[in-house]
mmCIF file of C-alpha atoms in Angstrom:
data_model
loop_
_atom_site.group_PDB
_atom_site.id
_atom_site.type_symbol
_atom_site.label_atom_id
_atom_site.label_comp_id
_atom_site.label_asym_id
_atom_site.label_seq_id
_atom_site.Cartn_x
_atom_site.Cartn_y
_atom_site.Cartn_z
ATOM 1 C CA MET A 25 -5.505 -17.920 21.399
ATOM 2 C CA ARG A 26 -3.394 -16.030 18.787
ATOM 3 C CA LYS A 27 -1.323 -17.359 16.161
ATOM 4 C CA ILE A 28 2.316 -16.873 16.199
ATOM 5 C CA ILE A 29 3.155 -16.350 12.001
ATOM 6 C CA ALA A 30 6.841 -16.540 10.704
ATOM 7 C CA ALA A 31 6.619 -14.756 7.416
ATOM 8 C CA ILE A 32 9.657 -14.091 5.884
ATOM 9 C CA ASN A 33 11.133 -13.847 2.642
ATOM 10 C CA MET A 34 14.096 -15.875 1.184
ATOM 11 C CA THR A 35 15.722 -16.943 -1.418
ATOM 12 C CA LEU A 36 15.466 -20.172 -3.791
ATOM 13 C CA ASP A 37 18.789 -21.673 -2.078
ATOM 14 C CA GLY A 38 17.343 -20.624 1.566
ATOM 15 C CA PHE A 39 19.126 -17.535 2.958
ATOM 16 C CA CYS A 40 17.444 -14.445 4.145
ATOM 17 C CA ASP A 41 18.693 -11.178 3.095
ATOM 18 C CA HIS A 42 16.034 -8.206 2.265
ATOM 19 C CA THR A 43 19.162 -6.455 0.006
ATOM 20 C CA GLU A 44 18.857 -9.151 -2.465
ATOM 21 C CA LEU A 45 15.304 -9.592 -3.313
ATOM 22 C CA LEU A 46 12.922 -7.252 -5.271
ATOM 23 C CA PRO A 47 9.406 -7.323 -4.692
ATOM 24 C CA ASP A 48 6.691 -6.589 -6.545
ATOM 25 C CA LYS A 49 3.688 -4.731 -6.435
ATOM 26 C CA GLU A 50 2.047 -7.849 -6.099
ATOM 27 C CA ILE A 51 4.214 -9.169 -3.121
ATOM 28 C CA HIS A 52 4.170 -5.767 -1.463
ATOM 29 C CA GLN A 53 0.569 -6.341 -1.549
ATOM 30 C CA HIS A 54 0.236 -9.830 0.013
ATOM 31 C CA TYR A 55 2.467 -7.967 2.827
ATOM 32 C CA THR A 56 0.564 -5.152 3.169
ATOM 33 C CA GLU A 57 -2.613 -7.572 3.717
ATOM 34 C CA LEU A 58 -0.681 -9.726 5.984
ATOM 35 C CA LEU A 59 0.105 -6.648 8.168
ATOM 36 C CA ARG A 60 -3.166 -5.552 8.363
ATOM 37 C CA GLU A 61 -4.483 -8.728 9.792
ATOM 38 C CA ALA A 62 -2.282 -9.193 12.760
ATOM 39 C CA ASP A 63 -2.300 -7.005 16.086
ATOM 40 C CA VAL A 64 1.806 -6.919 16.295
ATOM 41 C CA ILE A 65 5.195 -7.491 14.709
ATOM 42 C CA LEU A 66 7.870 -9.252 16.710
ATOM 43 C CA TYR A 67 11.916 -8.178 15.069
ATOM 44 C CA GLY A 68 14.992 -8.609 16.717
ATOM 45 C CA ARG A 69 16.863 -4.874 16.345
ATOM 46 C CA ILE A 70 18.909 -5.693 12.819
ATOM 47 C CA THR A 71 15.636 -6.028 11.195
ATOM 48 C CA TYR A 72 14.069 -3.509 12.831
ATOM 49 C CA GLN A 73 16.463 -0.986 12.263
ATOM 50 C CA LEU A 74 16.214 -2.486 8.457
ATOM 51 C CA MET A 75 12.302 -1.704 8.252
ATOM 52 C CA GLN A 76 12.680 1.992 9.277
ATOM 53 C CA TYR A 77 13.382 2.444 5.927
ATOM 54 C CA TRP A 78 9.502 2.644 5.413
ATOM 55 C CA GLN A 79 8.985 5.362 7.926
ATOM 56 C CA THR A 80 11.006 7.676 5.054
ATOM 57 C CA LEU A 81 8.130 7.062 2.924
ATOM 58 C CA ILE A 82 5.675 8.104 5.651
ATOM 59 C CA ILE A 83 7.036 11.513 5.164
ATOM 60 C CA ASN A 84 7.311 11.354 1.352
ATOM 61 C CA PRO A 85 5.222 8.513 -0.086
ATOM 62 C CA SER A 86 7.455 7.302 -3.505
ATOM 63 C CA GLY A 87 4.212 7.501 -5.482
ATOM 64 C CA ASP A 88 3.809 3.799 -6.241
ATOM 65 C CA LYS A 89 0.903 3.013 -4.186
ATOM 66 C CA SER A 90 1.990 -0.888 -3.620
ATOM 67 C CA MET A 91 4.975 0.433 -1.945
ATOM 68 C CA ASP A 92 3.152 3.219 -0.387
ATOM 69 C CA ASP A 93 0.207 1.337 1.065
ATOM 70 C CA PHE A 94 2.856 -1.133 2.368
ATOM 71 C CA ALA A 95 4.423 1.802 4.175
ATOM 72 C CA ARG A 96 1.408 2.576 6.039
ATOM 73 C CA ALA A 97 0.194 -0.893 7.168
ATOM 74 C CA MET A 98 3.664 -1.133 8.375
ATOM 75 C CA ASP A 99 3.814 2.220 10.054
ATOM 76 C CA ASN A 100 0.820 1.512 11.963
ATOM 77 C CA ILE A 101 0.888 -2.078 12.948
ATOM 78 C CA PRO A 102 2.530 -2.311 16.664
ATOM 79 C CA LYS A 103 6.000 -3.747 16.753
ATOM 80 C CA ILE A 104 7.818 -5.282 20.142
ATOM 81 C CA VAL A 105 11.785 -5.120 19.240
ATOM 82 C CA PHE A 106 14.059 -7.488 20.908
ATOM 83 C CA SER A 107 17.146 -5.966 21.474
ATOM 84 C CA HIS A 108 20.103 -5.718 23.940
ATOM 85 C CA THR A 109 21.630 -2.794 22.529
ATOM 86 C CA LEU A 110 19.020 -0.261 21.458
ATOM 87 C CA LYS A 111 17.783 1.717 24.468
ATOM 88 C CA GLU A 112 14.829 3.491 22.463
ATOM 89 C CA THR A 113 12.519 3.006 19.244
ATOM 90 C CA GLU A 114 12.758 6.219 17.087
ATOM 91 C CA TRP A 115 9.501 4.504 15.427
ATOM 92 C CA SER A 116 5.942 5.363 17.873
ATOM 93 C CA SER A 117 4.278 2.393 17.120
ATOM 94 C CA ALA A 118 7.320 0.524 18.109
ATOM 95 C CA LYS A 119 8.284 -0.623 21.614
ATOM 96 C CA LEU A 120 11.695 -2.241 23.080
ATOM 97 C CA SER A 121 10.787 -5.250 24.980
ATOM 98 C CA ASN A 122 11.818 -5.597 28.572
ATOM 99 C CA GLN A 123 11.079 -9.529 28.413
ATOM 100 C CA PRO A 124 12.397 -12.538 27.142
ATOM 101 C CA ILE A 125 11.112 -13.562 24.151
ATOM 102 C CA GLU A 126 9.598 -16.766 25.699
ATOM 103 C CA GLU A 127 7.487 -15.445 28.062
ATOM 104 C CA GLU A 128 6.893 -11.875 26.028
ATOM 105 C CA VAL A 129 4.881 -14.505 23.027
ATOM 106 C CA LEU A 130 3.351 -16.603 25.700
ATOM 107 C CA ALA A 131 1.661 -13.927 27.101
ATOM 108 C CA LEU A 132 0.909 -12.376 23.926
ATOM 109 C CA LYS A 133 -0.405 -15.854 22.505
ATOM 110 C CA ARG A 134 -2.740 -15.988 25.701
ATOM 111 C CA GLN A 135 -4.560 -12.720 24.883
ATOM 112 C CA SER A 136 -7.485 -12.168 22.629
ATOM 113 C CA GLY A 137 -7.118 -10.544 19.106
ATOM 114 C CA LYS A 138 -5.368 -10.845 15.762
ATOM 115 C CA ASP A 139 -2.605 -13.025 15.253
ATOM 116 C CA ILE A 140 1.070 -12.161 15.918
ATOM 117 C CA LEU A 141 3.494 -12.040 13.422
ATOM 118 C CA VAL A 142 7.411 -12.552 13.922
ATOM 119 C CA GLY A 143 9.239 -10.755 10.943
ATOM 120 C CA SER A 144 13.221 -11.474 11.625
ATOM 121 C CA ARG A 145 15.029 -14.609 11.200
ATOM 122 C CA SER A 146 16.885 -14.514 14.213
ATOM 123 C CA LEU A 147 13.247 -14.255 16.619
ATOM 124 C CA ILE A 148 12.142 -16.920 14.024
ATOM 125 C CA MET A 149 15.167 -19.627 15.032
ATOM 126 C CA GLN A 150 14.369 -18.743 18.741
ATOM 127 C CA LEU A 151 10.872 -19.497 18.424
ATOM 128 C CA LEU A 152 11.446 -22.499 16.765
ATOM 129 C CA GLU A 153 13.224 -24.219 19.067
ATOM 130 C CA LYS A 154 10.916 -23.505 21.590
ATOM 131 C CA SER A 155 7.918 -24.888 19.479
ATOM 132 C CA LEU A 156 6.316 -21.586 19.395
ATOM 133 C CA ILE A 157 5.677 -21.193 15.850
ATOM 134 C CA ASP A 158 2.084 -22.088 14.661
ATOM 135 C CA GLU A 159 2.549 -21.294 10.920
ATOM 136 C CA PHE A 160 5.337 -20.652 8.782
ATOM 137 C CA GLN A 161 5.025 -18.550 5.731
ATOM 138 C CA LEU A 162 8.086 -18.802 3.396
ATOM 139 C CA CYS A 163 7.653 -16.395 0.356
ATOM 140 C CA VAL A 164 10.794 -17.725 -1.493
ATOM 141 C CA HIS A 165 12.032 -15.702 -4.636
ATOM 142 C CA PRO A 166 12.799 -17.182 -7.704
ATOM 143 C CA VAL A 167 16.787 -15.895 -7.364
ATOM 144 C CA VAL A 168 19.783 -17.494 -6.113
ATOM 145 C CA VAL A 169 22.275 -15.767 -4.601
ATOM 146 C CA GLY A 170 25.239 -17.800 -3.226
ATOM 147 C CA GLY A 171 25.945 -17.156 0.581
ATOM 148 C CA GLY A 172 24.263 -14.959 3.635
ATOM 149 C CA LEU A 173 22.531 -15.948 6.391
ATOM 150 C CA PRO A 174 20.540 -18.639 6.046
ATOM 151 C CA LEU A 175 16.790 -19.073 7.711
ATOM 152 C CA PHE A 176 17.344 -22.443 9.595
ATOM 153 C CA GLU A 177 20.814 -22.304 11.371
ATOM 154 C CA ASN A 178 22.656 -23.762 14.490
ATOM 155 C CA ILE A 179 18.789 -25.804 14.460
ATOM 156 C CA ASN A 180 19.248 -28.826 17.176
ATOM 157 C CA ASP A 181 16.107 -30.512 16.744
ATOM 158 C CA ARG A 182 15.026 -31.828 13.790
ATOM 159 C CA THR A 183 11.161 -30.514 13.160
ATOM 160 C CA THR A 184 8.889 -31.648 10.697
ATOM 161 C CA PHE A 185 6.196 -30.020 8.569
ATOM 162 C CA LYS A 186 2.727 -29.867 6.955
ATOM 163 C CA LEU A 187 2.169 -28.094 3.797
ATOM 164 C CA ILE A 188 -1.250 -26.389 4.021
ATOM 165 C CA LYS A 189 -1.333 -23.853 0.718
ATOM 166 C CA THR A 190 0.711 -22.657 -1.394
ATOM 167 C CA LYS A 191 0.678 -19.125 -3.265
ATOM 168 C CA THR A 192 2.210 -18.292 -6.146
ATOM 169 C CA PHE A 193 2.912 -14.701 -7.412
ATOM 170 C CA SER A 194 3.286 -13.699 -10.838
ATOM 171 C CA GLY A 195 6.702 -12.568 -10.674
ATOM 172 C CA GLY A 196 7.763 -15.849 -9.754
ATOM 173 C CA ALA A 197 7.682 -15.785 -6.106
ATOM 174 C CA VAL A 198 6.148 -18.544 -4.016
ATOM 175 C CA THR A 199 4.686 -18.685 -0.798
ATOM 176 C CA LEU A 200 4.780 -21.967 1.517
ATOM 177 C CA TYR A 201 2.421 -22.224 3.969
ATOM 178 C CA PHE A 202 3.442 -24.383 6.521
ATOM 179 C CA GLU A 203 2.700 -25.891 9.696
ATOM 180 C CA PRO A 204 5.569 -27.097 12.224
ATOM 181 C CA LYS A 205 3.866 -30.952 13.874
ATOM 182 C CA ASN A 206 5.173 -30.144 17.240
ATOM 183 C CA ILE A 207 3.340 -27.120 17.983
ATOM 184 C CA ARG A 208 3.623 -26.765 21.881
ATOM 185 C CA GLN A 209 0.379 -25.742 23.459
ATOM 186 C CA VAL A 210 -0.121 -22.549 25.520
ATOM 187 C CA LEU A 211 -2.679 -22.672 28.209
#
């Protein structure tokens, strides 16, 4: 059974805003490897549209190996987008889901293969509420922005986690790997 891994960047004060963070070469390499080790990534509309930036580097590479490698990994991984407003995706490796997120995730989880990534704040919150995330990888950047979208918002139930490992980057960011203690078993 495949794992559902919620992987997201956040600030030290708990906000998720890719425009406030400056990932370095080492973090790009980390996420490139993560994408290569997974079969699919799930996005909501907002994050999907933000990630479309990486398509530009496929057409016009930046010359920065870590960014260009990440762009290729992002281009290659299949993407499933959950949106009520998008009518089509402009990325050949992306498709719109026609199912509710819980049904789609349960079907994906039952399949054989590599892990499933979740890269959108909104989807992470929805899947956390349904106890469907097997692992959280929270990359905390050493910056305080004072406002924005908090990763965990409007959560109704207490969830406890077990820290399973950490990874420290030379630029000061730290990825914290957590397992929720109340993971939903899928048969």
